[in-house]
């Protein structure tokens, strides 16, 4: 099955640091076979434009993604960035990450609006859920199961539990693509690639260094 390997840089990297990463990543990625693999890099908003420019001018085999999108489609919403604005620079957007739900009080209703705006602007949403209680809109293609206890702790969820949750979250929607995120690194990824239905990984900490992210891609 084709794998989507997503780097979620969170609130890390200045523009210069993002470009340094890409320069290093470019030299490593050339030697990695990428059949059946799609790479998405999600920098912070401030680096989106430069990352996008680098990817285009260097023909880097990666897609660019944003880490969030406004629930409003343009207008007087100070500090927000709309799906239409993001679409000029990116193809994907992460929506509903547990950090946004926790620190920015994002509700299911807000997340639903974000998904709908992303889809209208032709941006592909990657919707993060913490478990089966979080809603998933019917038209969402990529669903990332990210158990809160596994994020940034070095303790990924047990593969058997991930497999079970993938089945539950897929439900009747066989088109839905299941992604796992939470403490995946170059040393533990191999077992997770064997979980049935796995369509990719959302990588936080281990995506910040070009070498470790490339090793993860290699192992997928
Ligand atoms: P982590 O983060 O890989 O650092 O655990 C994953 C995520 O939050 O998307």
PDB file of C-alpha atoms and ligand atoms in Angstrom:
ATOM      1  CA  UNK A   1       0.000   0.000   0.000  1.00  0.00           C
ATOM      2  CA  UNK A   2       1.218   3.510  -0.828  1.00  0.00           C
ATOM      3  CA  UNK A   3       2.474   5.386   2.230  1.00  0.00           C
ATOM      4  CA  UNK A   4       2.119   9.061   3.077  1.00  0.00           C
ATOM      5  CA  UNK A   5       4.971  10.121   5.350  1.00  0.00           C
ATOM      6  CA  UNK A   6       4.259  13.450   6.982  1.00  0.00           C
ATOM      7  CA  UNK A   7       6.708  15.677   8.846  1.00  0.00           C
ATOM      8  CA  UNK A   8       4.960  17.827  11.427  1.00  0.00           C
ATOM      9  CA  UNK A   9       7.507  20.404  12.540  1.00  0.00           C
ATOM     10  CA  UNK A  10       5.122  22.042  15.016  1.00  0.00           C
ATOM     11  CA  UNK A  11       6.515  25.328  16.424  1.00  0.00           C
ATOM     12  CA  UNK A  12      10.079  24.484  15.401  1.00  0.00           C
ATOM     13  CA  UNK A  13      12.520  25.968  12.881  1.00  0.00           C
ATOM     14  CA  UNK A  14      13.103  29.471  11.617  1.00  0.00           C
ATOM     15  CA  UNK A  15      13.032  30.037   7.847  1.00  0.00           C
ATOM     16  CA  UNK A  16      16.833  29.628   7.745  1.00  0.00           C
ATOM     17  CA  UNK A  17      16.650  26.376   9.702  1.00  0.00           C
ATOM     18  CA  UNK A  18      13.905  25.080   7.425  1.00  0.00           C
ATOM     19  CA  UNK A  19      16.059  25.786   4.355  1.00  0.00           C
ATOM     20  CA  UNK A  20      19.098  24.158   5.978  1.00  0.00           C
ATOM     21  CA  UNK A  21      16.974  21.061   6.566  1.00  0.00           C
ATOM     22  CA  UNK A  22      15.834  21.016   2.929  1.00  0.00           C
ATOM     23  CA  UNK A  23      19.378  21.356   1.587  1.00  0.00           C
ATOM     24  CA  UNK A  24      20.518  18.401   3.665  1.00  0.00           C
ATOM     25  CA  UNK A  25      17.360  16.422   2.929  1.00  0.00           C
ATOM     26  CA  UNK A  26      17.743  16.992  -0.818  1.00  0.00           C
ATOM     27  CA  UNK A  27      21.197  15.413  -0.870  1.00  0.00           C
ATOM     28  CA  UNK A  28      20.043  12.361   1.138  1.00  0.00           C
ATOM     29  CA  UNK A  29      16.688  11.745  -0.523  1.00  0.00           C
ATOM     30  CA  UNK A  30      18.277  11.285  -3.967  1.00  0.00           C
ATOM     31  CA  UNK A  31      19.554   7.855  -2.956  1.00  0.00           C
ATOM     32  CA  UNK A  32      16.255   6.613  -1.489  1.00  0.00           C
ATOM     33  CA  UNK A  33      13.815   4.730  -3.756  1.00  0.00           C
ATOM     34  CA  UNK A  34      10.483   6.508  -3.437  1.00  0.00           C
ATOM     35  CA  UNK A  35       8.108   4.183  -5.288  1.00  0.00           C
ATOM     36  CA  UNK A  36       4.813   3.945  -3.379  1.00  0.00           C
ATOM     37  CA  UNK A  37       5.893   6.733  -1.033  1.00  0.00           C
ATOM     38  CA  UNK A  38       4.682  10.299  -0.780  1.00  0.00           C
ATOM     39  CA  UNK A  39       6.387  12.769   1.493  1.00  0.00           C
ATOM     40  CA  UNK A  40       4.684  15.792   3.033  1.00  0.00           C
ATOM     41  CA  UNK A  41       6.582  18.450   4.962  1.00  0.00           C
ATOM     42  CA  UNK A  42       4.534  20.711   7.233  1.00  0.00           C
ATOM     43  CA  UNK A  43       6.606  23.687   8.381  1.00  0.00           C
ATOM     44  CA  UNK A  44       5.290  26.510  10.547  1.00  0.00           C
ATOM     45  CA  UNK A  45       3.340  29.185   8.638  1.00  0.00           C
ATOM     46  CA  UNK A  46       6.272  31.632   8.585  1.00  0.00           C
ATOM     47  CA  UNK A  47       8.362  29.163   6.539  1.00  0.00           C
ATOM     48  CA  UNK A  48       5.617  27.912   4.235  1.00  0.00           C
ATOM     49  CA  UNK A  49       6.415  30.282   1.383  1.00  0.00           C
ATOM     50  CA  UNK A  50      10.197  29.652   1.357  1.00  0.00           C
ATOM     51  CA  UNK A  51       9.749  25.897   1.743  1.00  0.00           C
ATOM     52  CA  UNK A  52       7.272  25.859  -1.123  1.00  0.00           C
ATOM     53  CA  UNK A  53       9.650  27.897  -3.307  1.00  0.00           C
ATOM     54  CA  UNK A  54      12.560  25.561  -2.510  1.00  0.00           C
ATOM     55  CA  UNK A  55      10.514  22.456  -3.323  1.00  0.00           C
ATOM     56  CA  UNK A  56       9.452  23.873  -6.691  1.00  0.00           C
ATOM     57  CA  UNK A  57      12.805  25.260  -7.791  1.00  0.00           C
ATOM     58  CA  UNK A  58      14.756  22.166  -6.681  1.00  0.00           C
ATOM     59  CA  UNK A  59      12.150  19.700  -7.975  1.00  0.00           C
ATOM     60  CA  UNK A  60      12.190  18.063  -4.565  1.00  0.00           C
ATOM     61  CA  UNK A  61       9.899  15.001  -4.513  1.00  0.00           C
ATOM     62  CA  UNK A  62       7.828  16.261  -1.582  1.00  0.00           C
ATOM     63  CA  UNK A  63       4.503  17.940  -1.007  1.00  0.00           C
ATOM     64  CA  UNK A  64       4.121  20.893   1.300  1.00  0.00           C
ATOM     65  CA  UNK A  65       1.502  21.002   4.040  1.00  0.00           C
ATOM     66  CA  UNK A  66       0.273  23.485   6.628  1.00  0.00           C
ATOM     67  CA  UNK A  67      -0.265  22.564  10.274  1.00  0.00           C
ATOM     68  CA  UNK A  68      -3.588  24.328  10.616  1.00  0.00           C
ATOM     69  CA  UNK A  69      -6.125  26.380   8.682  1.00  0.00           C
ATOM     70  CA  UNK A  70      -8.669  29.013   9.615  1.00  0.00           C
ATOM     71  CA  UNK A  71     -12.269  27.996  10.216  1.00  0.00           C
ATOM     72  CA  UNK A  72     -13.204  31.156   8.278  1.00  0.00           C
ATOM     73  CA  UNK A  73     -12.834  31.633   4.573  1.00  0.00           C
ATOM     74  CA  UNK A  74     -11.201  35.055   4.565  1.00  0.00           C
ATOM     75  CA  UNK A  75     -12.235  38.334   6.188  1.00  0.00           C
ATOM     76  CA  UNK A  76     -11.663  40.266   9.420  1.00  0.00           C
ATOM     77  CA  UNK A  77     -10.098  37.446  11.444  1.00  0.00           C
ATOM     78  CA  UNK A  78      -6.810  38.777  12.793  1.00  0.00           C
ATOM     79  CA  UNK A  79      -4.003  36.255  12.807  1.00  0.00           C
ATOM     80  CA  UNK A  80      -5.805  33.597  10.786  1.00  0.00           C
ATOM     81  CA  UNK A  81      -4.756  32.057   7.462  1.00  0.00           C
ATOM     82  CA  UNK A  82      -7.455  30.800   5.118  1.00  0.00           C
ATOM     83  CA  UNK A  83      -7.533  27.592   3.102  1.00  0.00           C
ATOM     84  CA  UNK A  84      -7.454  29.632  -0.121  1.00  0.00           C
ATOM     85  CA  UNK A  85      -4.299  31.445   1.035  1.00  0.00           C
ATOM     86  CA  UNK A  86      -2.638  28.179   2.061  1.00  0.00           C
ATOM     87  CA  UNK A  87      -3.536  26.511  -1.223  1.00  0.00           C
ATOM     88  CA  UNK A  88      -1.190  28.899  -3.061  1.00  0.00           C
ATOM     89  CA  UNK A  89       1.698  27.331  -1.144  1.00  0.00           C
ATOM     90  CA  UNK A  90       0.623  23.854  -0.064  1.00  0.00           C
ATOM     91  CA  UNK A  91      -1.376  20.773  -1.005  1.00  0.00           C
ATOM     92  CA  UNK A  92      -2.073  19.315   2.436  1.00  0.00           C
ATOM     93  CA  UNK A  93      -3.188  20.581   5.817  1.00  0.00           C
ATOM     94  CA  UNK A  94      -3.156  18.938   9.242  1.00  0.00           C
ATOM     95  CA  UNK A  95      -6.438  19.586  11.060  1.00  0.00           C
ATOM     96  CA  UNK A  96      -7.508  18.844  14.629  1.00  0.00           C
ATOM     97  CA  UNK A  97      -4.158  17.876  16.101  1.00  0.00           C
ATOM     98  CA  UNK A  98      -4.581  17.097  19.816  1.00  0.00           C
ATOM     99  CA  UNK A  99      -2.283  20.012  20.655  1.00  0.00           C
ATOM    100  CA  UNK A 100      -4.728  22.356  18.925  1.00  0.00           C
ATOM    101  CA  UNK A 101      -7.678  20.732  20.664  1.00  0.00           C
ATOM    102  CA  UNK A 102      -5.904  21.045  24.022  1.00  0.00           C
ATOM    103  CA  UNK A 103      -4.125  24.420  23.892  1.00  0.00           C
ATOM    104  CA  UNK A 104      -6.429  26.291  21.506  1.00  0.00           C
ATOM    105  CA  UNK A 105      -9.737  24.768  22.556  1.00  0.00           C
ATOM    106  CA  UNK A 106     -10.605  23.488  19.112  1.00  0.00           C
ATOM    107  CA  UNK A 107     -13.992  21.825  19.169  1.00  0.00           C
ATOM    108  CA  UNK A 108     -15.470  19.223  16.844  1.00  0.00           C
ATOM    109  CA  UNK A 109     -17.551  21.988  15.238  1.00  0.00           C
ATOM    110  CA  UNK A 110     -14.518  24.171  14.505  1.00  0.00           C
ATOM    111  CA  UNK A 111     -12.628  21.189  13.136  1.00  0.00           C
ATOM    112  CA  UNK A 112     -15.537  20.373  10.867  1.00  0.00           C
ATOM    113  CA  UNK A 113     -15.530  23.935   9.488  1.00  0.00           C
ATOM    114  CA  UNK A 114     -11.790  23.742   8.876  1.00  0.00           C
ATOM    115  CA  UNK A 115     -12.198  20.453   7.009  1.00  0.00           C
ATOM    116  CA  UNK A 116     -14.962  21.876   4.896  1.00  0.00           C
ATOM    117  CA  UNK A 117     -12.930  25.021   4.038  1.00  0.00           C
ATOM    118  CA  UNK A 118      -9.883  22.930   3.182  1.00  0.00           C
ATOM    119  CA  UNK A 119     -11.871  20.686   0.856  1.00  0.00           C
ATOM    120  CA  UNK A 120     -13.532  23.665  -0.853  1.00  0.00           C
ATOM    121  CA  UNK A 121     -10.101  25.175  -1.520  1.00  0.00           C
ATOM    122  CA  UNK A 122      -8.812  21.870  -2.894  1.00  0.00           C
ATOM    123  CA  UNK A 123      -6.451  21.331   0.032  1.00  0.00           C
ATOM    124  CA  UNK A 124      -6.201  17.750   1.294  1.00  0.00           C
ATOM    125  CA  UNK A 125      -6.992  17.564   5.018  1.00  0.00           C
ATOM    126  CA  UNK A 126      -5.212  15.119   7.292  1.00  0.00           C
ATOM    127  CA  UNK A 127      -7.546  14.926  10.263  1.00  0.00           C
ATOM    128  CA  UNK A 128      -6.022  13.891  13.591  1.00  0.00           C
ATOM    129  CA  UNK A 129      -8.096  11.983  16.114  1.00  0.00           C
ATOM    130  CA  UNK A 130      -7.182  10.896  19.631  1.00  0.00           C
ATOM    131  CA  UNK A 131      -9.476   7.898  19.566  1.00  0.00           C
ATOM    132  CA  UNK A 132     -12.880   6.686  18.465  1.00  0.00           C
ATOM    133  CA  UNK A 133     -14.789   9.468  20.252  1.00  0.00           C
ATOM    134  CA  UNK A 134     -13.432  12.192  17.960  1.00  0.00           C
ATOM    135  CA  UNK A 135     -15.716  12.802  14.991  1.00  0.00           C
ATOM    136  CA  UNK A 136     -14.548  12.249  11.431  1.00  0.00           C
ATOM    137  CA  UNK A 137     -16.449  13.871   8.558  1.00  0.00           C
ATOM    138  CA  UNK A 138     -17.518  11.386   5.914  1.00  0.00           C
ATOM    139  CA  UNK A 139     -15.565  13.137   3.139  1.00  0.00           C
ATOM    140  CA  UNK A 140     -12.191  13.053   4.906  1.00  0.00           C
ATOM    141  CA  UNK A 141      -9.672  10.845   3.155  1.00  0.00           C
ATOM    142  CA  UNK A 142      -6.703  10.852   5.551  1.00  0.00           C
ATOM    143  CA  UNK A 143      -7.274  10.119   9.228  1.00  0.00           C
ATOM    144  CA  UNK A 144      -4.337  10.159  11.624  1.00  0.00           C
ATOM    145  CA  UNK A 145      -4.781   8.165  14.812  1.00  0.00           C
ATOM    146  CA  UNK A 146      -2.659   9.935  17.399  1.00  0.00           C
ATOM    147  CA  UNK A 147      -3.180   8.728  20.966  1.00  0.00           C
ATOM    148  CA  UNK A 148      -2.278  11.607  23.302  1.00  0.00           C
ATOM    149  CA  UNK A 149      -0.125   9.424  25.603  1.00  0.00           C
ATOM    150  CA  UNK A 150       2.036   8.470  22.615  1.00  0.00           C
ATOM    151  CA  UNK A 151       2.788  11.975  21.341  1.00  0.00           C
ATOM    152  CA  UNK A 152       6.299  13.158  22.100  1.00  0.00           C
ATOM    153  CA  UNK A 153       6.759  10.622  24.900  1.00  0.00           C
ATOM    154  CA  UNK A 154       8.966   8.029  23.248  1.00  0.00           C
ATOM    155  CA  UNK A 155       6.228   5.460  23.934  1.00  0.00           C
ATOM    156  CA  UNK A 156       4.314   4.656  20.755  1.00  0.00           C
ATOM    157  CA  UNK A 157       0.963   2.863  21.037  1.00  0.00           C
ATOM    158  CA  UNK A 158       1.223  -0.919  20.832  1.00  0.00           C
ATOM    159  CA  UNK A 159       0.921  -2.115  17.216  1.00  0.00           C
ATOM    160  CA  UNK A 160      -1.998  -4.432  18.099  1.00  0.00           C
ATOM    161  CA  UNK A 161      -3.915  -1.492  19.548  1.00  0.00           C
ATOM    162  CA  UNK A 162      -3.146   0.658  16.504  1.00  0.00           C
ATOM    163  CA  UNK A 163      -4.447  -2.119  14.258  1.00  0.00           C
ATOM    164  CA  UNK A 164      -7.653  -2.396  16.286  1.00  0.00           C
ATOM    165  CA  UNK A 165      -8.190   1.353  16.213  1.00  0.00           C
ATOM    166  CA  UNK A 166      -7.573   1.478  12.458  1.00  0.00           C
ATOM    167  CA  UNK A 167     -10.397  -1.032  11.989  1.00  0.00           C
ATOM    168  CA  UNK A 168     -12.734   0.963  14.222  1.00  0.00           C
ATOM    169  CA  UNK A 169     -11.889   4.305  12.614  1.00  0.00           C
ATOM    170  CA  UNK A 170     -12.200   2.961   9.080  1.00  0.00           C
ATOM    171  CA  UNK A 171     -15.735   1.747   9.760  1.00  0.00           C
ATOM    172  CA  UNK A 172     -17.662   1.192   6.543  1.00  0.00           C
ATOM    173  CA  UNK A 173     -15.588   3.751   4.672  1.00  0.00           C
ATOM    174  CA  UNK A 174     -13.049   1.617   2.834  1.00  0.00           C
ATOM    175  CA  UNK A 175     -11.738   4.718   1.006  1.00  0.00           C
ATOM    176  CA  UNK A 176     -10.459   6.156   4.277  1.00  0.00           C
ATOM    177  CA  UNK A 177      -6.680   6.065   4.628  1.00  0.00           C
ATOM    178  CA  UNK A 178      -5.318   5.377   8.103  1.00  0.00           C
ATOM    179  CA  UNK A 179      -2.205   7.062   9.400  1.00  0.00           C
ATOM    180  CA  UNK A 180      -0.492   6.517  12.728  1.00  0.00           C
ATOM    181  CA  UNK A 181       1.327   9.205  14.706  1.00  0.00           C
ATOM    182  CA  UNK A 182       2.970   9.234  18.127  1.00  0.00           C
ATOM    183  CA  UNK A 183       6.644   8.622  18.961  1.00  0.00           C
ATOM    184  CA  UNK A 184       7.521   6.966  15.670  1.00  0.00           C
ATOM    185  CA  UNK A 185      11.235   7.040  14.961  1.00  0.00           C
ATOM    186  CA  UNK A 186      13.821   5.355  12.754  1.00  0.00           C
ATOM    187  CA  UNK A 187      14.282   2.523  15.255  1.00  0.00           C
ATOM    188  CA  UNK A 188      10.660   1.534  15.842  1.00  0.00           C
ATOM    189  CA  UNK A 189       8.953   2.264  12.512  1.00  0.00           C
ATOM    190  CA  UNK A 190       9.499  -1.125  10.881  1.00  0.00           C
ATOM    191  CA  UNK A 191       6.900  -2.992  12.982  1.00  0.00           C
ATOM    192  CA  UNK A 192       4.346  -0.255  12.361  1.00  0.00           C
ATOM    193  CA  UNK A 193       4.709  -0.527   8.576  1.00  0.00           C
ATOM    194  CA  UNK A 194       3.393  -4.095   8.890  1.00  0.00           C
ATOM    195  CA  UNK A 195       0.097  -3.125  10.482  1.00  0.00           C
ATOM    196  CA  UNK A 196      -2.743  -3.851   8.015  1.00  0.00           C
ATOM    197  CA  UNK A 197      -4.377  -0.745   6.471  1.00  0.00           C
ATOM    198  CA  UNK A 198      -1.417   1.497   7.341  1.00  0.00           C
ATOM    199  CA  UNK A 199      -1.392   4.301   4.789  1.00  0.00           C
ATOM    200  CA  UNK A 200       1.251   6.417   6.427  1.00  0.00           C
ATOM    201  CA  UNK A 201       2.797   8.085   9.432  1.00  0.00           C
ATOM    202  CA  UNK A 202       2.703  11.496  11.061  1.00  0.00           C
ATOM    203  CA  UNK A 203       6.121  12.210  12.493  1.00  0.00           C
ATOM    204  CA  UNK A 204       6.871  14.991  14.960  1.00  0.00           C
ATOM    205  CA  UNK A 205      10.210  14.969  16.797  1.00  0.00           C
ATOM    206  CA  UNK A 206      11.923  12.494  14.473  1.00  0.00           C
ATOM    207  CA  UNK A 207      11.138  14.646  11.421  1.00  0.00           C
ATOM    208  CA  UNK A 208      13.209  17.595  12.616  1.00  0.00           C
ATOM    209  CA  UNK A 209      16.551  16.168  11.498  1.00  0.00           C
ATOM    210  CA  UNK A 210      17.011  15.399   7.795  1.00  0.00           C
ATOM    211  CA  UNK A 211      18.876  12.131   8.453  1.00  0.00           C
ATOM    212  CA  UNK A 212      16.359  10.632  10.849  1.00  0.00           C
ATOM    213  CA  UNK A 213      13.400  11.673   8.689  1.00  0.00           C
ATOM    214  CA  UNK A 214      15.098  10.173   5.618  1.00  0.00           C
ATOM    215  CA  UNK A 215      15.779   6.938   7.536  1.00  0.00           C
ATOM    216  CA  UNK A 216      12.092   6.753   8.429  1.00  0.00           C
ATOM    217  CA  UNK A 217      11.161   7.203   4.768  1.00  0.00           C
ATOM    218  CA  UNK A 218      13.640   4.498   3.783  1.00  0.00           C
ATOM    219  CA  UNK A 219      12.149   2.059   6.274  1.00  0.00           C
ATOM    220  CA  UNK A 220       8.547   2.599   5.103  1.00  0.00           C
TER     221      UNK A 220
HETATM  222  P1  LIG B   1       5.876  12.814  17.826  1.00  0.00           P
HETATM  223  O1  LIG B   1       4.664  13.740  17.371  1.00  0.00           O
HETATM  224  O2  LIG B   1       6.321  12.026  16.629  1.00  0.00           O
HETATM  225  O3  LIG B   1       6.925  13.789  18.300  1.00  0.00           O
HETATM  226  O4  LIG B   1       5.377  11.932  18.918  1.00  0.00           O
HETATM  227  C1  LIG B   1       3.693  13.261  16.500  1.00  0.00           C
HETATM  228  C2  LIG B   1       2.620  14.307  16.296  1.00  0.00           C
HETATM  229  O5  LIG B   1       2.252  14.990  17.246  1.00  0.00           O
HETATM  230  O6  LIG B   1       2.130  14.488  15.165  1.00  0.00           O
END
